[in-house]
Tab-separated table of C-alpha atoms in Angstrom:
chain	number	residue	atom	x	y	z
A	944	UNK	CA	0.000	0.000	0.000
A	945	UNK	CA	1.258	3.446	-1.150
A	946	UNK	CA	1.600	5.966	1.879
A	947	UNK	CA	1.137	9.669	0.396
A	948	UNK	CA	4.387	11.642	1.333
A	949	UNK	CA	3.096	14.957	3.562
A	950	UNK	CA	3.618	18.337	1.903
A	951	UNK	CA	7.361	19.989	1.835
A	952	UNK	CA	7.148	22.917	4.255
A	953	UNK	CA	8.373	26.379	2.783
A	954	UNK	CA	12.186	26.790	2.921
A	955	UNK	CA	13.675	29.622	4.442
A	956	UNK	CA	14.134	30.938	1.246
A	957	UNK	CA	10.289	30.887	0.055
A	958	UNK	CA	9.248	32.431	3.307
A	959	UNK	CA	11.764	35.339	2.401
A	960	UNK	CA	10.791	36.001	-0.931
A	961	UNK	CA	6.486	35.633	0.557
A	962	UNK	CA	7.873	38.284	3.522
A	963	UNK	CA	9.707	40.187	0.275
A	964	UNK	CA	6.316	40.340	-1.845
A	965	UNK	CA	4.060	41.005	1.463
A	966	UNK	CA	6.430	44.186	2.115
A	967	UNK	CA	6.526	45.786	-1.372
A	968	UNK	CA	2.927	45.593	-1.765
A	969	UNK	CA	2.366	47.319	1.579
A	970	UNK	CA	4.971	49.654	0.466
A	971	UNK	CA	2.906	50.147	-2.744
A	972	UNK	CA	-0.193	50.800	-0.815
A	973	UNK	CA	1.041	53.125	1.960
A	974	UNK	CA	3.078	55.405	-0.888
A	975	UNK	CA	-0.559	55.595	-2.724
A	976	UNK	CA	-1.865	56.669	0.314
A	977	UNK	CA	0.908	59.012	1.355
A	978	UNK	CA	0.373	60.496	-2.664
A	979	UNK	CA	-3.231	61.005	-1.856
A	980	UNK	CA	-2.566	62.727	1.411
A	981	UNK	CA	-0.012	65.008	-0.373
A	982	UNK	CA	-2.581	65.754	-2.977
A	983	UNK	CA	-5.759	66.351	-0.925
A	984	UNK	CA	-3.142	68.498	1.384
A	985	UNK	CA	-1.804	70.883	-1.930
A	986	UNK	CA	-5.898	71.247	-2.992
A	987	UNK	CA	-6.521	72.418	0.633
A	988	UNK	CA	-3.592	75.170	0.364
A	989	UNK	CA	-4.473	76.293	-3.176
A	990	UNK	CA	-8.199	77.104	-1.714
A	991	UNK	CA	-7.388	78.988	1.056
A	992	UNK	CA	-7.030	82.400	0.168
A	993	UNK	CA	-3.749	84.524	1.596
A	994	UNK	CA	-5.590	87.829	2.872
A	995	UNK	CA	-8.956	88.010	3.179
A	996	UNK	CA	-10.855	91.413	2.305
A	997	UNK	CA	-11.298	94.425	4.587
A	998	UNK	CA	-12.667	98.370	4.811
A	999	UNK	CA	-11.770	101.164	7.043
A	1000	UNK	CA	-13.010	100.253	10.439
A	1001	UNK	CA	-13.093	96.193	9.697
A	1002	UNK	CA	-9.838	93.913	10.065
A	1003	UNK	CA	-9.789	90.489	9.177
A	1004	UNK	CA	-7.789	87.424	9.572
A	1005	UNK	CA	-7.328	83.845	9.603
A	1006	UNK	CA	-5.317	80.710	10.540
A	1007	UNK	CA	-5.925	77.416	9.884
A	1008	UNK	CA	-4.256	74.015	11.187
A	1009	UNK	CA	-3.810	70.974	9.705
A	1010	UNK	CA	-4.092	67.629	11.932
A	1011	UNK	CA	-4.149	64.209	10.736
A	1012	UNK	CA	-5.268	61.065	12.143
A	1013	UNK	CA	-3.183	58.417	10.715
A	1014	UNK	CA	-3.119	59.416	6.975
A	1015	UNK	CA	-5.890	60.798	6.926
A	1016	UNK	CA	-6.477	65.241	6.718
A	1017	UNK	CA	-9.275	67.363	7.613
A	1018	UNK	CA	-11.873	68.725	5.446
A	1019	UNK	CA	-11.696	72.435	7.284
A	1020	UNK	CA	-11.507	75.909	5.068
A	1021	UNK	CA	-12.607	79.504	5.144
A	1022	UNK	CA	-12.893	82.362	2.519
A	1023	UNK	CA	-13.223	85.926	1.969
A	1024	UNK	CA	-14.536	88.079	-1.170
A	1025	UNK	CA	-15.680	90.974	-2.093
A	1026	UNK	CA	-18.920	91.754	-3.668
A	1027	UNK	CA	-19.909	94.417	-6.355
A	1028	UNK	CA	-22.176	96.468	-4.158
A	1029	UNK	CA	-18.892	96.328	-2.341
A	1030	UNK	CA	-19.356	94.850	0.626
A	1031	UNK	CA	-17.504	91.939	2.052
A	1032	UNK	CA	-17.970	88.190	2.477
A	1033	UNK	CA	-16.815	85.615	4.906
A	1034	UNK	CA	-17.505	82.031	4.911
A	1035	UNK	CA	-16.387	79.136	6.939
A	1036	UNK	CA	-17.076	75.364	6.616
A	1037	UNK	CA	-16.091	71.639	7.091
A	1038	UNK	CA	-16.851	69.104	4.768
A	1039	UNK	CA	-17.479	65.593	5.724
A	1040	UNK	CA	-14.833	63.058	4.691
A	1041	UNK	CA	-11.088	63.230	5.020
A	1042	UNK	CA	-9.195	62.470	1.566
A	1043	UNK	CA	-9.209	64.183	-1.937
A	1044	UNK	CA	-13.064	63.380	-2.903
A	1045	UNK	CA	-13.597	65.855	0.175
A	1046	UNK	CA	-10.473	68.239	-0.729
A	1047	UNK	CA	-12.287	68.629	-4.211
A	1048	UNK	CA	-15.861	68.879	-2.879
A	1049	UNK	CA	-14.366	71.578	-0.771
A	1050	UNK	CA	-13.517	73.364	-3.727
A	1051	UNK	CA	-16.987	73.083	-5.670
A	1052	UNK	CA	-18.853	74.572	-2.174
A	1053	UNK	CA	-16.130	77.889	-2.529
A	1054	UNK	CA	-16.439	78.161	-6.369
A	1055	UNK	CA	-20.416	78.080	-5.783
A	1056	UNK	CA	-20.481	80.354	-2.471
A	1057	UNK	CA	-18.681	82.828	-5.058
A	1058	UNK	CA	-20.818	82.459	-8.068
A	1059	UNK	CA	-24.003	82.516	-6.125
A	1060	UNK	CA	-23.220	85.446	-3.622
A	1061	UNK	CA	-23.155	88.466	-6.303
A	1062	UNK	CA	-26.625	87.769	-7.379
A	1063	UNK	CA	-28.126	86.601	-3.637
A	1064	UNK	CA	-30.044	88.829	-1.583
A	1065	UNK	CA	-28.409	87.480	1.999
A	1066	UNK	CA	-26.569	85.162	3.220
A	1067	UNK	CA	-29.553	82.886	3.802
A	1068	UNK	CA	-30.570	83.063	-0.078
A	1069	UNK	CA	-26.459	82.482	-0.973
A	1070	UNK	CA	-26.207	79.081	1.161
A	1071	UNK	CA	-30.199	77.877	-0.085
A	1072	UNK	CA	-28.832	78.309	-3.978
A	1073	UNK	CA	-24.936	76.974	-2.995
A	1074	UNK	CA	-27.549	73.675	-1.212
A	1075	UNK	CA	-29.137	73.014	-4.462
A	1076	UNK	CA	-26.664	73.747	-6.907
A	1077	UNK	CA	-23.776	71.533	-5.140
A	1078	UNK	CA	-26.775	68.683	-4.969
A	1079	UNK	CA	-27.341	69.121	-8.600
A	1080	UNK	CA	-23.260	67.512	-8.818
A	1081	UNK	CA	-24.231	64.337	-6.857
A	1082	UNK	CA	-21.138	64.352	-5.301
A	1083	UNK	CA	-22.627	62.440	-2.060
A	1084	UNK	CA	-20.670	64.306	0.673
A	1085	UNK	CA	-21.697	67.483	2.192
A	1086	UNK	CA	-20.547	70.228	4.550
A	1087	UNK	CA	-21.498	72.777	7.094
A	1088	UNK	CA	-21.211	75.902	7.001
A	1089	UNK	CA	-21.509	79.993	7.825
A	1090	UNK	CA	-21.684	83.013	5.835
A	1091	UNK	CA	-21.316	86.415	6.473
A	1092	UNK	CA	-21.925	89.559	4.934
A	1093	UNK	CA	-20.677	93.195	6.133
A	1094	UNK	CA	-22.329	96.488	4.695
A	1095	UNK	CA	-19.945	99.297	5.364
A	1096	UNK	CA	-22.697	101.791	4.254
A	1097	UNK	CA	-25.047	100.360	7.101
A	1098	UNK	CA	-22.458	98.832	9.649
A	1099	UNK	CA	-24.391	95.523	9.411
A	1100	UNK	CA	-23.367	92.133	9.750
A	1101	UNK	CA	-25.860	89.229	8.454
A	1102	UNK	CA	-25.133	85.921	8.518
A	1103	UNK	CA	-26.387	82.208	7.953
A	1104	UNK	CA	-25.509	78.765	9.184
A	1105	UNK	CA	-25.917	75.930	7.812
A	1106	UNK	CA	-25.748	73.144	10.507
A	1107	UNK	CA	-22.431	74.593	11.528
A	1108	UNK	CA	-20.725	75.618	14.850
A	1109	UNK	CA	-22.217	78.864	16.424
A	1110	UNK	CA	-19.510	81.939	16.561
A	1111	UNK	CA	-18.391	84.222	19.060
A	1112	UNK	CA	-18.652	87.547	20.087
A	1113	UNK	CA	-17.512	90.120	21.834
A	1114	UNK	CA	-17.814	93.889	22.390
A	1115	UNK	CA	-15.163	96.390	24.079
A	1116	UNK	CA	-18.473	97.420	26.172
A	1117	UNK	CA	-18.208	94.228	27.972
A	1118	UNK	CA	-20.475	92.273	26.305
A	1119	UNK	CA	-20.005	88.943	24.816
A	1120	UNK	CA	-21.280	85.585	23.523
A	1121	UNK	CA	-21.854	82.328	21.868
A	1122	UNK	CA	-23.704	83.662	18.597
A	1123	UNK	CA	-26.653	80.558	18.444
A	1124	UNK	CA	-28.700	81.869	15.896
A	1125	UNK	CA	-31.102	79.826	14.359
A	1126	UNK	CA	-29.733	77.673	11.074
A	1127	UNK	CA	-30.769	75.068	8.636
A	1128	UNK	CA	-29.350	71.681	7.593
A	1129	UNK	CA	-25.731	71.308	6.387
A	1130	UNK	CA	-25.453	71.932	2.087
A	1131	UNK	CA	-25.724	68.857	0.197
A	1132	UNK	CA	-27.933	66.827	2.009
A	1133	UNK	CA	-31.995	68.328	1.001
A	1134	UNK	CA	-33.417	69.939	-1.873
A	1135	UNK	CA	-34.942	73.266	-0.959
A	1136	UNK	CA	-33.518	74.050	2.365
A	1137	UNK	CA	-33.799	77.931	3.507
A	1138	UNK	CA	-31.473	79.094	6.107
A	1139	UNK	CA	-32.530	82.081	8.084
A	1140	UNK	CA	-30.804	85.351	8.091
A	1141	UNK	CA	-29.838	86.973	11.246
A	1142	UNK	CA	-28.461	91.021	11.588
A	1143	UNK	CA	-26.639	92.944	13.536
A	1144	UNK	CA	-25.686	96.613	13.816
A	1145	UNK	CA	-22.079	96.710	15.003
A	1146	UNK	CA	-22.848	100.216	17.207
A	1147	UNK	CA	-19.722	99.226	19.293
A	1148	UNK	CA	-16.463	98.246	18.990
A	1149	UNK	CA	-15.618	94.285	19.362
A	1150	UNK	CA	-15.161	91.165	17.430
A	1151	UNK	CA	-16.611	88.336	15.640
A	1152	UNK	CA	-15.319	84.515	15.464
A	1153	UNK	CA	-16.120	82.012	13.233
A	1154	UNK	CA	-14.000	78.689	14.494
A	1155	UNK	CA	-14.676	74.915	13.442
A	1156	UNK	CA	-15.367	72.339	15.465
A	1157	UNK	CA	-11.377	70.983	15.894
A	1158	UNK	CA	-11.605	74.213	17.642
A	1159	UNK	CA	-13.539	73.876	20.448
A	1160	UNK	CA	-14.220	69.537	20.402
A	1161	UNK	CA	-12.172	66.994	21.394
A	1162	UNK	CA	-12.709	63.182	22.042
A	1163	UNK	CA	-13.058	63.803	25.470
A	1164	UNK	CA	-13.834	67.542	25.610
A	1165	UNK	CA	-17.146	68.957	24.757
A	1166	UNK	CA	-18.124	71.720	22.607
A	1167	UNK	CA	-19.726	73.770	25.019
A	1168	UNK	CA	-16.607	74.236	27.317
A	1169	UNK	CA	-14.681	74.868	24.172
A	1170	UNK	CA	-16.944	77.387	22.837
A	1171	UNK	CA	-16.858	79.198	27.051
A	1172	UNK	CA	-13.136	79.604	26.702
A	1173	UNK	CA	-13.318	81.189	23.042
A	1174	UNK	CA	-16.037	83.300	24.778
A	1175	UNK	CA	-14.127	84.371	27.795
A	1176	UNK	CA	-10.660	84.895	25.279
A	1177	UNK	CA	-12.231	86.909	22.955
A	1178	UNK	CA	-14.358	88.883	25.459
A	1179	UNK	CA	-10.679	89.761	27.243
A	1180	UNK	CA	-9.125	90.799	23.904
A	1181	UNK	CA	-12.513	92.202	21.778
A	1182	UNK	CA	-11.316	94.257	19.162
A	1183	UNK	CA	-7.957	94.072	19.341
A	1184	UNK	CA	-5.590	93.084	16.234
A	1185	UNK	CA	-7.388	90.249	14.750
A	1186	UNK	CA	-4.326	88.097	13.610
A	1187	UNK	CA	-3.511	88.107	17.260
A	1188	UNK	CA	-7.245	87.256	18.388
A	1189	UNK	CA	-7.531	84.212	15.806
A	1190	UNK	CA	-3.658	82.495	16.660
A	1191	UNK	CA	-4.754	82.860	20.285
A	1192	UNK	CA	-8.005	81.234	19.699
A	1193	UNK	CA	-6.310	78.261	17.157
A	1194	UNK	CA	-4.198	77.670	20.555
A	1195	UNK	CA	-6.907	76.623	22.562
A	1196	UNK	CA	-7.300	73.534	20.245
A	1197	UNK	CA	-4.681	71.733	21.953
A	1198	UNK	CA	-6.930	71.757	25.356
A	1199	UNK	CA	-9.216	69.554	23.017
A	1200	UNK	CA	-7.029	66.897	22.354
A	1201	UNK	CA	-8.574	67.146	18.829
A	1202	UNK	CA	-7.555	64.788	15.802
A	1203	UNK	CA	-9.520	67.137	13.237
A	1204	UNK	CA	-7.933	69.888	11.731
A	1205	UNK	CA	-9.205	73.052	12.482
A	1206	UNK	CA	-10.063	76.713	11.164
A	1207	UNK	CA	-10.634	80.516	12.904
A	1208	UNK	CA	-11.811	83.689	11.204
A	1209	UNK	CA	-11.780	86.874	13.155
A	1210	UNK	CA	-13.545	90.561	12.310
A	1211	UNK	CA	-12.438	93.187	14.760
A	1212	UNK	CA	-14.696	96.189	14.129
A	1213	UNK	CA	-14.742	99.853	15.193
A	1214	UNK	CA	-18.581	100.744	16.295
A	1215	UNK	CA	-21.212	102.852	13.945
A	1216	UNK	CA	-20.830	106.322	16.638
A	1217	UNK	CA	-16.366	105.736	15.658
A	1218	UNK	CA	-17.430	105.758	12.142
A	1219	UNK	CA	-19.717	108.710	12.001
A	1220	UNK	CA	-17.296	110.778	14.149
């Protein structure tokens, strides 16, 4: 009777070249992944604009910092414009996903904010036709989002959200607050969404902050005691240089613990009685 011989186990040499194979591919994948990074990471900077607009009596500024979590990046950005009637724009925003689909997406939601804003009424009208028009794409991601306007001939601020974090203010008077004014539902997600519009006269001196949620949120830190220490920073420092103001703010992130990346926009504003005298 024939006895079947059991199977040769792998030499030392096969299990080298198997390990050898095994490596390189990982290598392979890892370097696509590092590429993609790299490329979602160059969109980001090319989209975020280096100055941001501003008028006698309103400075501006911005900071933004990149975090990753593993290889992954963030989907944070902010942008400023001006408008023919000439006043200014200011948007802020965080789009879901973290690789170049959302790096892209990021940069359809800023090319529509700025097509549809010239020919919008408010800011609520601007972020209902950027909704539709970035659902019309079917790109199957969407973001949150707030947008400003300032009239220098009135001194008035507007501004919508769309399911994004509340700002901050703060007046030299004393005054100051988490902004939690009624919104609709991030863009890209429902047809037809309106976003209400809410004003306000800047009479005195102060500041406005428009932050993301790396922020102010952390995997063990919630939003409301980030958004209290924005409060109680910018209420110690309202009006003041705003490129001070927003790297101050972007500082506080690290009491989050946050993996996200994050974004701050500050407007420090004289009052409507500085401008008249």
């Amino acid at each position: 009777m024939l006895r079947r011989r059991p199977p040769r186990s792998a030499s030392a040499d096969d299990l080298l070249t198997t390990l050898g194979r095994l490596t390189a591919q990982a290598r392979e994948g890892a370097e696509l992944q590092q590429a993609r990074v790299e490329l979602a990471e160059a969109l980001q900077r090319e989209m975020l604009p280096a100055t941001l607009p501003e008028v006698p009596g309103l400075r501006a500024a911005a900071t933004y910092a990149p975090a990753r979590h593993g290889l992954d990046i963030g989907g944070d950005w902010y942008d400023g414009f001006s408008l023919p009637d000439g006043s200014l724009a200011y948007c802020i925003g965080d789009v879901q996903g973290h690789d170049v689909e959302a790096a892209a997406f990021m940069g359809q939601i800023r090319i529509g904010l700025r097509a549809v804003a010239p020919h919008a009424a408010d800011p609520g009208e601007v972020l209902s036709r950027a909704n539709d028009l970035l659902l019309s794409v079917k790109a199957g991601l969407f973001a949150t989002c707030t947008f400003l306007r300032f009239d220098p001939a009135t001194w008035e601020l507007s501004s919508a959200r769309a399911g994004h974090v509340p700002g901050v203010w703060a007046t030299t008077d004393g005054g100051c607050g988490v902004a939690e004014d009624p919104g609709g539902l991030p863009l890209g997600i429902a047809p037809g969404e309106t976003y209400p519009v809410t004003r306000r006269r800047l009479t005195v001196p102060g500041s406005f902050v428009l932050l993301t949620d790396g922020v102010v949120e952390g995997p063990s830190y919630a939003i409301e005691a980030g958004l209290a220490q924005v409060v109680a920073l910018v209420g110690a420092r309202a009006g003041e240089d705003p490129a001070a103001v927003a790297a101050e703010v972007m500082n506080m992130a690290e009491c989050t613990g946050h993996t996200d990346d994050a974004a701050v926009i500050v407007l420090s504003f004289d009052g409507v009685a500085d401008r008249a005298g």
